[in-house]
Structures are given as C-alpha cells and as structure tokens.
Amino acid sequence: MRWFWRKKKKARTIEEKIALYRRLPRRLDIYREGVWLIVMIFGLGIAAINTGHNLLYLLLGFLLSIISLSGILSERMLKRAVVDFLPPDGLHVGEITRIPVGFKYTGRWGRVYSLRASPLLDDGVAETVPAYAPQLTAGERRRFIMRTRFLRRGIYSSPRARLETDFPFGFVSKSRLLEVESTYRVWPRIHPVQLDPPNRAEQQYSDQAGYVSVTGEEFFSVREYRPGDPLKRIHWRLTARATRTVVRELELPGSPRLSISCVIPSLGEPAQEDAYADMAASLAVAGLNAGYLVELVTPHQKVKAQRGRAQQRRILNVLAEEPADGPIQSAGVVICAQDPFGRPLELGFRGDAPHWDLVRVE
Amino acid sequence: MTTVVQPLPAELVYKAQRSMVRLLDITTIGCVGASLLVLVLSGEFPPILMLFNAVALFLSIFLGRSNIVSRHRGIFNGLLIASLLFFGIRAFLNGAYIYEAVLFMATVQVVKLFQRTEPTDILQILALSMMGLIVGAIANPDLIFALSFLVTLLLMTWALLLTHFYRDACRQVADAQGLGIDPDIVMAGLTRRISGGFILGVTGLSILLFILTAAVFLFFPRMGLGFLFRGGSATSVSAFANKITLGNHGVIQTDSTTIARVQLPEHVGKRPPLRLYLRGRTQHTYKRGSWSRHGVDQRGLGSVHKKKTQLPYPPRYPISEEWVRARIYLEPIASSLAVLPVPSGTARISLAESRDFSPYARHVSVFQDVDGDVYQNSRRRFRLIYDVDFFPKSDAGGEDYNESDPRHRVRYLRVPRRLSSRLSELAGEWGADPDNPLQAAARIEKNLRSRYGYTRNEVVAPNKDPVEYFLFDRKKGHCEYFATSMVLILRSLGIPSRIVSGFAGGEWNRTAGFFTIRNKDAHSWVEVFIPDQGWVRYDPSPRVFVPEATGLMAWFMRQVQALRLRWLVWIVSYNGTRQRVFFRGVRTSFGDAKKRFRNMGGLIKGLFLAVFLILLFGFVYWRIRGRRARMDQNRRPRPPPEFKIIRGILERLYRARHLSEPYGTYLRRAARVLGRQDAKIQQELFGASHLLDAVLHDPKSTLNDRRQLKRSFRRIRAGMRSLEATPSKDVPPPPSLMQDVA
C-alpha cells in the first residue's frame, strides 16, 4: 500500500515540468472555490439521484453547465493566443526587472480575457509575476509587462512559455505550454561602489573626472556630447543625421588601466559564491565609470582592457556565466591599477558593499 | 518607527474600477434576492425572519462597502455569531436541525452582503444563494421557482464573471504591492471591459448555459433510489378528515392553497364541460354535531401502476354515455387517511404516470371501499399523478344499499332519536314523499336552497344541536349544514343517504383545459340511494360556483395558471416514462423524416443532396481558409481595428504598409510624404502616429486614447480626400515588428 500513500513529487526542473504537459497538453489547477463547487455538484447529484426530485436535476444541470462552459471558454482563450518575450540584454540579480511580453490573439472574431504568460524556468531561479493580458480583440497584438526577480546570476534559457487562464469563472486555472524560447542573462549584483579617478598628474589625459582625454591621434569611437567637450571634436556630419550632438573620441597613446582578477571558489552556497562575482562586477563598473580601461581575468576567460558600455556588457556577461569551481586558495577578487605608462596607481574606494573582505588590492 | 499600512487590494480596485464592482454588487444582490424570494413564498419559514432578511437586503444595497460597515465590522461579525447561537439553540430544542440550518443560512447570506469587500466574500454569498435555491426547490417547487431559477441563471453568470475579473485585478495589485511596485501603475493597465460587445457576449453565455442546463435536465437518466426523504409542501386538508364537526370553526377561511389540478385533455380551449365534484370521504353516523365513519370493507386494485384498472365498485352509467378522461395532479397533502380524490362516477384509474416519478409511488397500493371512496396506503407526502375515466352522469358508485344488511341500515339510515320526529315533520311540510325517494330528495334539496342562506361564519348553537339550530333558528350556514340537514331529513323519512366531503367547482382554465382545485373549494354534498339508479348525488347548498372568471386580469391569471401546469407537468413531474416518451418521440420523428425522404421524388432528393454537399464543402473550405489565414497572420499581422478607418485612403494616396513595418513608423513616413501637400494633415498624422504607438504598446493607455485615436483618424480621412495620390518607394522598414518600441 506504500504506493497509495506516496506523495506526488512536485515538478521542479524544466524537464519535469515539460514532461507533465507531455502526458496531457492541458493542465488544470483547481482553486479552493473550484473544489467547493465540485463538492456541491457531487452532493447535489447524490441528492437528485436518491430522491428523483426533478428540480434538483435542474440545478445539477446548471452547475454541470457552468463547469462545461468554463472548460470550453478557457480552451478558446488558450488556443488562439501566442506570446513573445523581449528580455533586455541583461538584468541584475535581485532587481525587479520589467520584461515586455507580446501577446497576440490570432482568432478572427471575439475577444480573449485574462491571459497570463511566464517563461518556464527551474524552481528557485526566479520570482516571477506573470505578464497579464486583461483583454485582447481579434488580431490584436499588445505588450504587457512581466516582472521578474532572478535569484542567482547566470544565463538561463527557457525553451517553453506557460500560458494560463482562469477565465471565465475563476474556479479552475487551465494552462498549456507554447514553444517560445527566451534567454535571460542575469548579471551579478552591482553594489554602489565608486572608484576615485586617476590622480591629478594623469588628469592631463582627461578633460573631466572620469572621461577620456582627447590628445590622442587615433580615432577611437563616437559618443554623445558631454558638457565640456571641445567644439572641434564635434562630428558634424553624424550630428546632422542623428537627433543629438556626437563627438569624436580619440584613442590615447595609453589610458589608466584597471585589471580585475576574479576566482570564484566552490563553496556549496550559491549566495556566497555569487558574492565574489558581485564584487568583481561592482568594481568593474566603478572602474569603467571612473574612466579606466578595465580588463577582467578569470580562470576560464579573459576580457581585454577596454572601456564603454560594450565593455561593461562583456565583463558582466563573463561574470554571469563564470562557474564556481576555482580553488579555494586562490579565491577572491584581486584588483590593480596602472597608469598609461605602466606605473601602479593608488586606488581610492568609496561606497557601500558588503563583501570588501573578498577584495585584495595589488 | 511608524509602519505604513497598505490599503487592501480590493479597496484599491474598487476605487479604480467602480462601475465594474458596482455591477458585480447588483448582480450578487439579485442572486440573493431571487433565492430569498423562493424561500419567502414557500410559506415554510417564519414571516418575521423573512421580513427582516428582506429589509436587510434592501439596506445592504446602500450600506455595503460604506465606511459605516468597515468601521463597525465587529458588529456584523457579532451578528453572525449571535444568529449561529440563536438558531443552534432552537435546533437543539426543537430537533429540526435542517430547518434551523436553512434559516441560519438565509440570515448569513444577507449579513455577509454588508461585508462584501473581498472577492471571496462575493463567492461565499453566491454559494449561499445557490444553496438557498436548492432548499427552495424542495420547499417551493412552484412556478415562482422557475422565475427565481431563470433570474439566478442570468445574474449568476454575470456575478461569477465579474468576480473573476475583480479577483484578477486584486491579485495583480497584491503582486505589485508584494514587489514594492506602485499599484496605480498596475491598475492603469487593467482596461475596462464593460462594453456593448461584452454585455452581448455575457447574455449569449447565459443563453448557452440555459441550453446546456436544459440538455442535462432532459437527458440525465431519471432514477430515485429513495434513501432520502422527498418531501413536499404539507397542507392539512379538512375535506379529507376522518370526522366532520359542525360549529367549531368560527369563520371558515377561504384558503387558496392548490390541492389538485384536474386536466381534461379533450376540452382544451372549450368552456367548462361540467361541474366537477371530487370525491373525498363518506361519513356515516351523526351524533351531537359530528359525523364519523364506521369501518367498511375495501378492495385493492392490483395492476394500477401498469394500466387503467377497473374500480371494484364502479358506478352505474347509461350505455349511451361517453366516458371522460382526466388526469389528476395531486399536490403533496398531509392526510391521516391518504385519500385519492377522484371525480364522482369514476370507473377506471391508473397510477402509471407516477410510477417512475417518485421512489415511493411505485410502492403505493390503491383501494376502494364499499362507499366508493378511493385511497392509497402511503402516509408520506408526495406528489401523485393519476389518470381516471369517469361518467359525469352516472351514479356515485359504491356498493348498493341492501335493506337486509344491518350494517347498511346503521350506516345509511341512522338518525338521532331526538331529531327524528322534528325532521320528518319538516319534510312533511315541504311535501317530501317518503315512498318516492327521487321526489323527496329533489323537494328537500329545493327547499334547502331556497329557504336557507349560505354563510361561512359559524355560530355555536346555545345548548342546541347545530343542525336543529340551523334548520329552525338561524337558517343560514355553510355546505356541511346543508348536507347534514338533507341527509338527516331523508333518513328520518327512511330513505338511505350519506354525506360526502370532497371538493366541488374549482377554477376552469380554458387555455390548458384543466380545473384548479383549491382548499377553498372544499365542499360537502349528499348521495341518496335511489333504487334502479344507485347512489345519486344532490347538492343542497346554495353556494354559487363560478367556474370561469372573466376580464383581462382573469385572462392573465389563466395564462399564468396554464404555465404553472406546464411547469408542473414538464419539469416538476418529468420522469423516466416521460423521458422514454421523449426519446421515442425523437426517434419516431427521425424515422418519419427518413420515410418521407425516401418517398420523395428523385429531383427533390437530388436537391437535398446538393444542398448538403454545398454546406459540407463550404464548411471544409472555411476551416482550411481559416487555418491558412492563421498561419499567414504570423507573417501578416492584422491591423488594430481603428487603423481600418484610414488604411484604404493611405493605400490609395501613399502606399500599402509593408508586412513588418510598425504602424507608427508607417504613419510618420506617410506624414512626411503627404505633408508636402497639406501641413495640417502632416501634423495630424504625426499626432495620430504617436497616439497609435501609445495605444498599441503603452500599458497605461486607456479607452479614452482609443476614442481619441478614432476621432483623429476620422478627421485625417476627411482631410485627405482632397489630396492627390503620391505613391512612394521610401526606405523599407526594419525586419521585426516586435522590436518597435513606443
């Protein structure tokens, strides 16, 4: 009799969740009110059958019709709806991120109501408030917001999306899986850390704190105009085409460089492991904001020293997928700064971060 | 440190979507009202309590969701606990647990109406109203239940749907609060749903629910296993009492409770064919103002559940007379003797209609005694339907009077000695001939009708026999006095006679061809044994019978009564037999249609086949086209409805939109090109493009924005009519539609 008492195992991973839908393409989750309705139907059915009272049969028919109609309408809602996720380039651990989800109703007439969509993820990866579409007309395409907070860094790919509805009466929630892929790059947490800009002696290389100097010769890139940029650096042709003023950025013969080395040990505690990545990411972002060329070195990857938003993305992507398998002896975040001529620079930190003990300055 | 108390999601949703929540409240109150109506009109529950509930229901319309209630929630919770204690104690004292539970439930649903804040409160109220309807089905299965059921069906569809929307909104707000997000942002995205199309849709849903309910009702196999009590309304009926007592009632009430309906299927649409007398009980011995019965022989009817069975003591009828068929629908009545009222002159009876109708009816046995009274052996209260054949002009039936049988002399000739001489003197004054029973009975009947008045007001005779007081002093009374007097006078002349109590008259309904017999139609008459004729009926009472009322109101009431009978026949009495008849009817109709089709000519058959094939191919083509269109739709999205206003004219003047070109971008490009002809159109198009982007992509957009967009498009269309076509081959749009950001 052990099989009878064995508790049903809850599906935790994506594969287990997909397997549930393989058996039955639609899943029903009965709410408490639905359970009471079913109990009422059973009770009424027994009373009607026992007594033969026709009006009880009439009421039984009414309740059964509610259930049947509920099933038919909820199926109609699910059948013709498709969704599309638009995750941003990256989102940070612990931050509530608004992810647009496109809903489309492909039917030719009528409307659909009360649809909720969410990506299929492993349990414990994220807290999600599904995107909710209150109403869509035939052929309409609209975007609604899904709010997510990822609990761990990493790159998560969701091969399916779960579309559910409890229309029309809210007794039962019916859901199905859609073949919609979406990928979420979850970057480490960024603590509010600031690095002092390179010292005064090197400020000949920068017009303002944190910005790159223009005394170089080589064309580097264009960027938006900042107050203080020399007018001769304005790229007039691009400015005419774009709706904002852009300036040329020229490469320096050298720039202050910040080198960050991050080794994440295997501790068995995800929060503790992520702390290393968080500190490395926070320092990298602070360095980039301060005007350094930042490079990142990990046991598995190396990101060459560069600056700018793209560099920030590269560093964060690497830190997002850096596995926690480094040796404990060399675990930690090591940071060192050099001027354009290779001389070491002093680093000044400001700001609040919980894990300074993991950081070593060389 | 002060903690900020967040407002409840339900309160926030109520403030943001007031119209939807108010509609929900109205439909919920309507459901509760329908459920209470059935209970109140059943007459089973205390009127004061029902009145209290009705007043509370009315007040809850205004006070529910008000500050008064939210500030004094404790009072309402206290009321609930107090009513639980009150009804609990009552139930414990009188043992009627189910009855008190029903009263408690009716009270709870009304008190909860004041506290209808959360969606779960609404669902609880709806569940209670559903339970009230279930109780009403048992307590009051009359036409009013049909009205309540239909109202509940319509309103509950609305109520459940709106509760679902309400709960969804509350859930969204609660999730937002949990994540620290401003709930106003979430609620701005919850568009209003109450539109004309929505109303039509929900009405359609109610109709669909009704059809499904009817289908389940018709096709669900009927069975009654009989484990639970199947009650009905209990009406105590004096016409079926074991005794008649004169002078005890005060003013006799004219109670309109329906006892039975007697349908004459062959007289639908015609005038009342006869004056109906439904026989109840015969009484034998009169003593000091009361009639009583003796034990009499009886015989059972064996196969009465299968077919019409001849009664053991049938009436005598002229050979030329046609019998009349009647179907009697007897309401559940409380009677110590379970009389089956049958028309005077009944020869055959059948209970086949009741066989599958009630689990108890199958076990009912029918008897007839020597007086001609018919009754059944069950003490339970349930509805019965039975068919009779009767002869209106026959005698009353029963065993013939046998002079040599001392029991007959006791039953049909005994008169109190004290009254005998006075009564025979009176008969002599009226010219009644004891040797001519026919003449005597007619004379006495005529004199009683003409010389005495009818009144329902009884007066207790001071130290006198009630009949003596009636005949010689007061000279007015009701039917029992007249009948008693006639019987005693006849007996004093040595003519065998008996008094019968039952029902007479009734209200004829021409529309459906039936008599409605009510409690107020209770009547007493006389049966006199005439040699060679049998027991002949006489009615000495001067009571006026009005079988068919006239006037517009009467016509309306007849339609209502006819509807009531149909409700009774087709819904309340729907049984396995009728179900089988229904299915057989469907099968027969189908078979007939097949035969008719086979007998048709070749040309017509070909036409039918052609029509059928066209419909079939049309359906298949529509399905295939629909599937292709859905596949196309992923590549070619359908435009938003408002866009259709200017799509045609833009295609004519500018160009068609590319497949994946965002609408806003398309309009802005059109604005730049067409704006060279008219700057105002350019401005309008730019404005409309941003508005369209907002409508399509901004979750904060409202119904107002859509209306503005529609107006803007209409203005643009009107303005563009004067422009010249300027076809363009400007830059193709970006590839992916969903990348377009507002």
PDB file of N, CA and C in Angstrom, chain A residues 251-276:
ATOM      1  N   GLU A 251      41.786  57.916 -29.486  1.00  0.00           N
ATOM      2  CA  GLU A 251      42.465  56.984 -28.593  1.00  0.00           C
ATOM      3  C   GLU A 251      43.717  57.629 -28.031  1.00  0.00           C
ATOM      4  N   LEU A 252      43.872  57.408 -26.808  1.00  0.00           N
ATOM      5  CA  LEU A 252      45.083  57.916 -26.168  1.00  0.00           C
ATOM      6  C   LEU A 252      46.261  56.987 -26.474  1.00  0.00           C
ATOM      7  N   PRO A 253      47.468  57.522 -26.430  1.00  0.00           N
ATOM      8  CA  PRO A 253      48.581  56.578 -26.526  1.00  0.00           C
ATOM      9  C   PRO A 253      48.506  55.554 -25.404  1.00  0.00           C
ATOM     10  N   GLY A 254      47.827  55.900 -24.367  1.00  0.00           N
ATOM     11  CA  GLY A 254      47.631  54.949 -23.258  1.00  0.00           C
ATOM     12  C   GLY A 254      46.616  55.520 -22.312  1.00  0.00           C
ATOM     13  N   SER A 255      45.971  54.683 -21.566  1.00  0.00           N
ATOM     14  CA  SER A 255      44.978  55.145 -20.603  1.00  0.00           C
ATOM     15  C   SER A 255      45.177  54.398 -19.308  1.00  0.00           C
ATOM     16  N   PRO A 256      44.715  54.969 -18.254  1.00  0.00           N
ATOM     17  CA  PRO A 256      44.810  54.219 -16.986  1.00  0.00           C
ATOM     18  C   PRO A 256      44.089  52.892 -17.142  1.00  0.00           C
ATOM     19  N   ARG A 257      44.653  51.907 -16.600  1.00  0.00           N
ATOM     20  CA  ARG A 257      44.128  50.556 -16.793  1.00  0.00           C
ATOM     21  C   ARG A 257      43.817  49.956 -15.444  1.00  0.00           C
ATOM     22  N   LEU A 258      42.696  49.285 -15.383  1.00  0.00           N
ATOM     23  CA  LEU A 258      42.304  48.593 -14.153  1.00  0.00           C
ATOM     24  C   LEU A 258      42.197  47.108 -14.488  1.00  0.00           C
ATOM     25  N   SER A 259      42.889  46.333 -13.748  1.00  0.00           N
ATOM     26  CA  SER A 259      42.868  44.901 -14.025  1.00  0.00           C
ATOM     27  C   SER A 259      42.186  44.193 -12.864  1.00  0.00           C
ATOM     28  N   ILE A 260      41.184  43.415 -13.168  1.00  0.00           N
ATOM     29  CA  ILE A 260      40.438  42.704 -12.112  1.00  0.00           C
ATOM     30  C   ILE A 260      40.575  41.218 -12.378  1.00  0.00           C
ATOM     31  N   SER A 261      40.954  40.520 -11.336  1.00  0.00           N
ATOM     32  CA  SER A 261      41.037  39.067 -11.448  1.00  0.00           C
ATOM     33  C   SER A 261      40.017  38.491 -10.478  1.00  0.00           C
ATOM     34  N   CYS A 262      39.212  37.559 -10.971  1.00  0.00           N
ATOM     35  CA  CYS A 262      38.147  37.009 -10.123  1.00  0.00           C
ATOM     36  C   CYS A 262      38.209  35.501 -10.167  1.00  0.00           C
ATOM     37  N   VAL A 263      38.361  34.892  -9.016  1.00  0.00           N
ATOM     38  CA  VAL A 263      38.331  33.431  -8.926  1.00  0.00           C
ATOM     39  C   VAL A 263      37.216  33.091  -7.944  1.00  0.00           C
ATOM     40  N   ILE A 264      36.235  32.379  -8.424  1.00  0.00           N
ATOM     41  CA  ILE A 264      35.071  32.062  -7.581  1.00  0.00           C
ATOM     42  C   ILE A 264      35.231  30.636  -7.098  1.00  0.00           C
ATOM     43  N   PRO A 265      35.305  30.437  -5.821  1.00  0.00           N
ATOM     44  CA  PRO A 265      35.512  29.069  -5.329  1.00  0.00           C
ATOM     45  C   PRO A 265      34.184  28.321  -5.250  1.00  0.00           C
ATOM     46  N   SER A 266      34.329  27.007  -5.161  1.00  0.00           N
ATOM     47  CA  SER A 266      33.126  26.188  -4.985  1.00  0.00           C
ATOM     48  C   SER A 266      32.879  26.047  -3.495  1.00  0.00           C
ATOM     49  N   LEU A 267      31.822  26.718  -3.006  1.00  0.00           N
ATOM     50  CA  LEU A 267      31.558  26.728  -1.559  1.00  0.00           C
ATOM     51  C   LEU A 267      30.308  25.934  -1.196  1.00  0.00           C
ATOM     52  N   GLY A 268      29.529  25.602  -2.223  1.00  0.00           N
ATOM     53  CA  GLY A 268      28.269  24.909  -1.927  1.00  0.00           C
ATOM     54  C   GLY A 268      27.147  25.849  -1.540  1.00  0.00           C
ATOM     55  N   GLU A 269      27.460  27.115  -1.355  1.00  0.00           N
ATOM     56  CA  GLU A 269      26.435  28.108  -1.004  1.00  0.00           C
ATOM     57  C   GLU A 269      26.357  29.117  -2.138  1.00  0.00           C
ATOM     58  N   PRO A 270      25.291  29.088  -2.916  1.00  0.00           N
ATOM     59  CA  PRO A 270      25.228  29.975  -4.089  1.00  0.00           C
ATOM     60  C   PRO A 270      25.396  31.442  -3.720  1.00  0.00           C
ATOM     61  N   ALA A 271      24.787  31.858  -2.595  1.00  0.00           N
ATOM     62  CA  ALA A 271      24.864  33.273  -2.236  1.00  0.00           C
ATOM     63  C   ALA A 271      26.303  33.689  -1.963  1.00  0.00           C
ATOM     64  N   GLN A 272      27.029  32.832  -1.317  1.00  0.00           N
ATOM     65  CA  GLN A 272      28.434  33.157  -1.013  1.00  0.00           C
ATOM     66  C   GLN A 272      29.279  33.152  -2.278  1.00  0.00           C
ATOM     67  N   GLU A 273      28.992  32.226  -3.159  1.00  0.00           N
ATOM     68  CA  GLU A 273      29.746  32.164  -4.430  1.00  0.00           C
ATOM     69  C   GLU A 273      29.457  33.413  -5.249  1.00  0.00           C
ATOM     70  N   ASP A 274      28.196  33.819  -5.285  1.00  0.00           N
ATOM     71  CA  ASP A 274      27.844  34.989  -6.090  1.00  0.00           C
ATOM     72  C   ASP A 274      28.468  36.257  -5.541  1.00  0.00           C
ATOM     73  N   ALA A 275      28.782  36.260  -4.265  1.00  0.00           N
ATOM     74  CA  ALA A 275      29.362  37.466  -3.662  1.00  0.00           C
ATOM     75  C   ALA A 275      30.647  37.850  -4.369  1.00  0.00           C
ATOM     76  N   TYR A 276      31.441  36.882  -4.781  1.00  0.00           N
ATOM     77  CA  TYR A 276      32.698  37.171  -5.481  1.00  0.00           C
ATOM     78  C   TYR A 276      32.388  37.857  -6.813  1.00  0.00           C
TER      79      TYR A 276
END
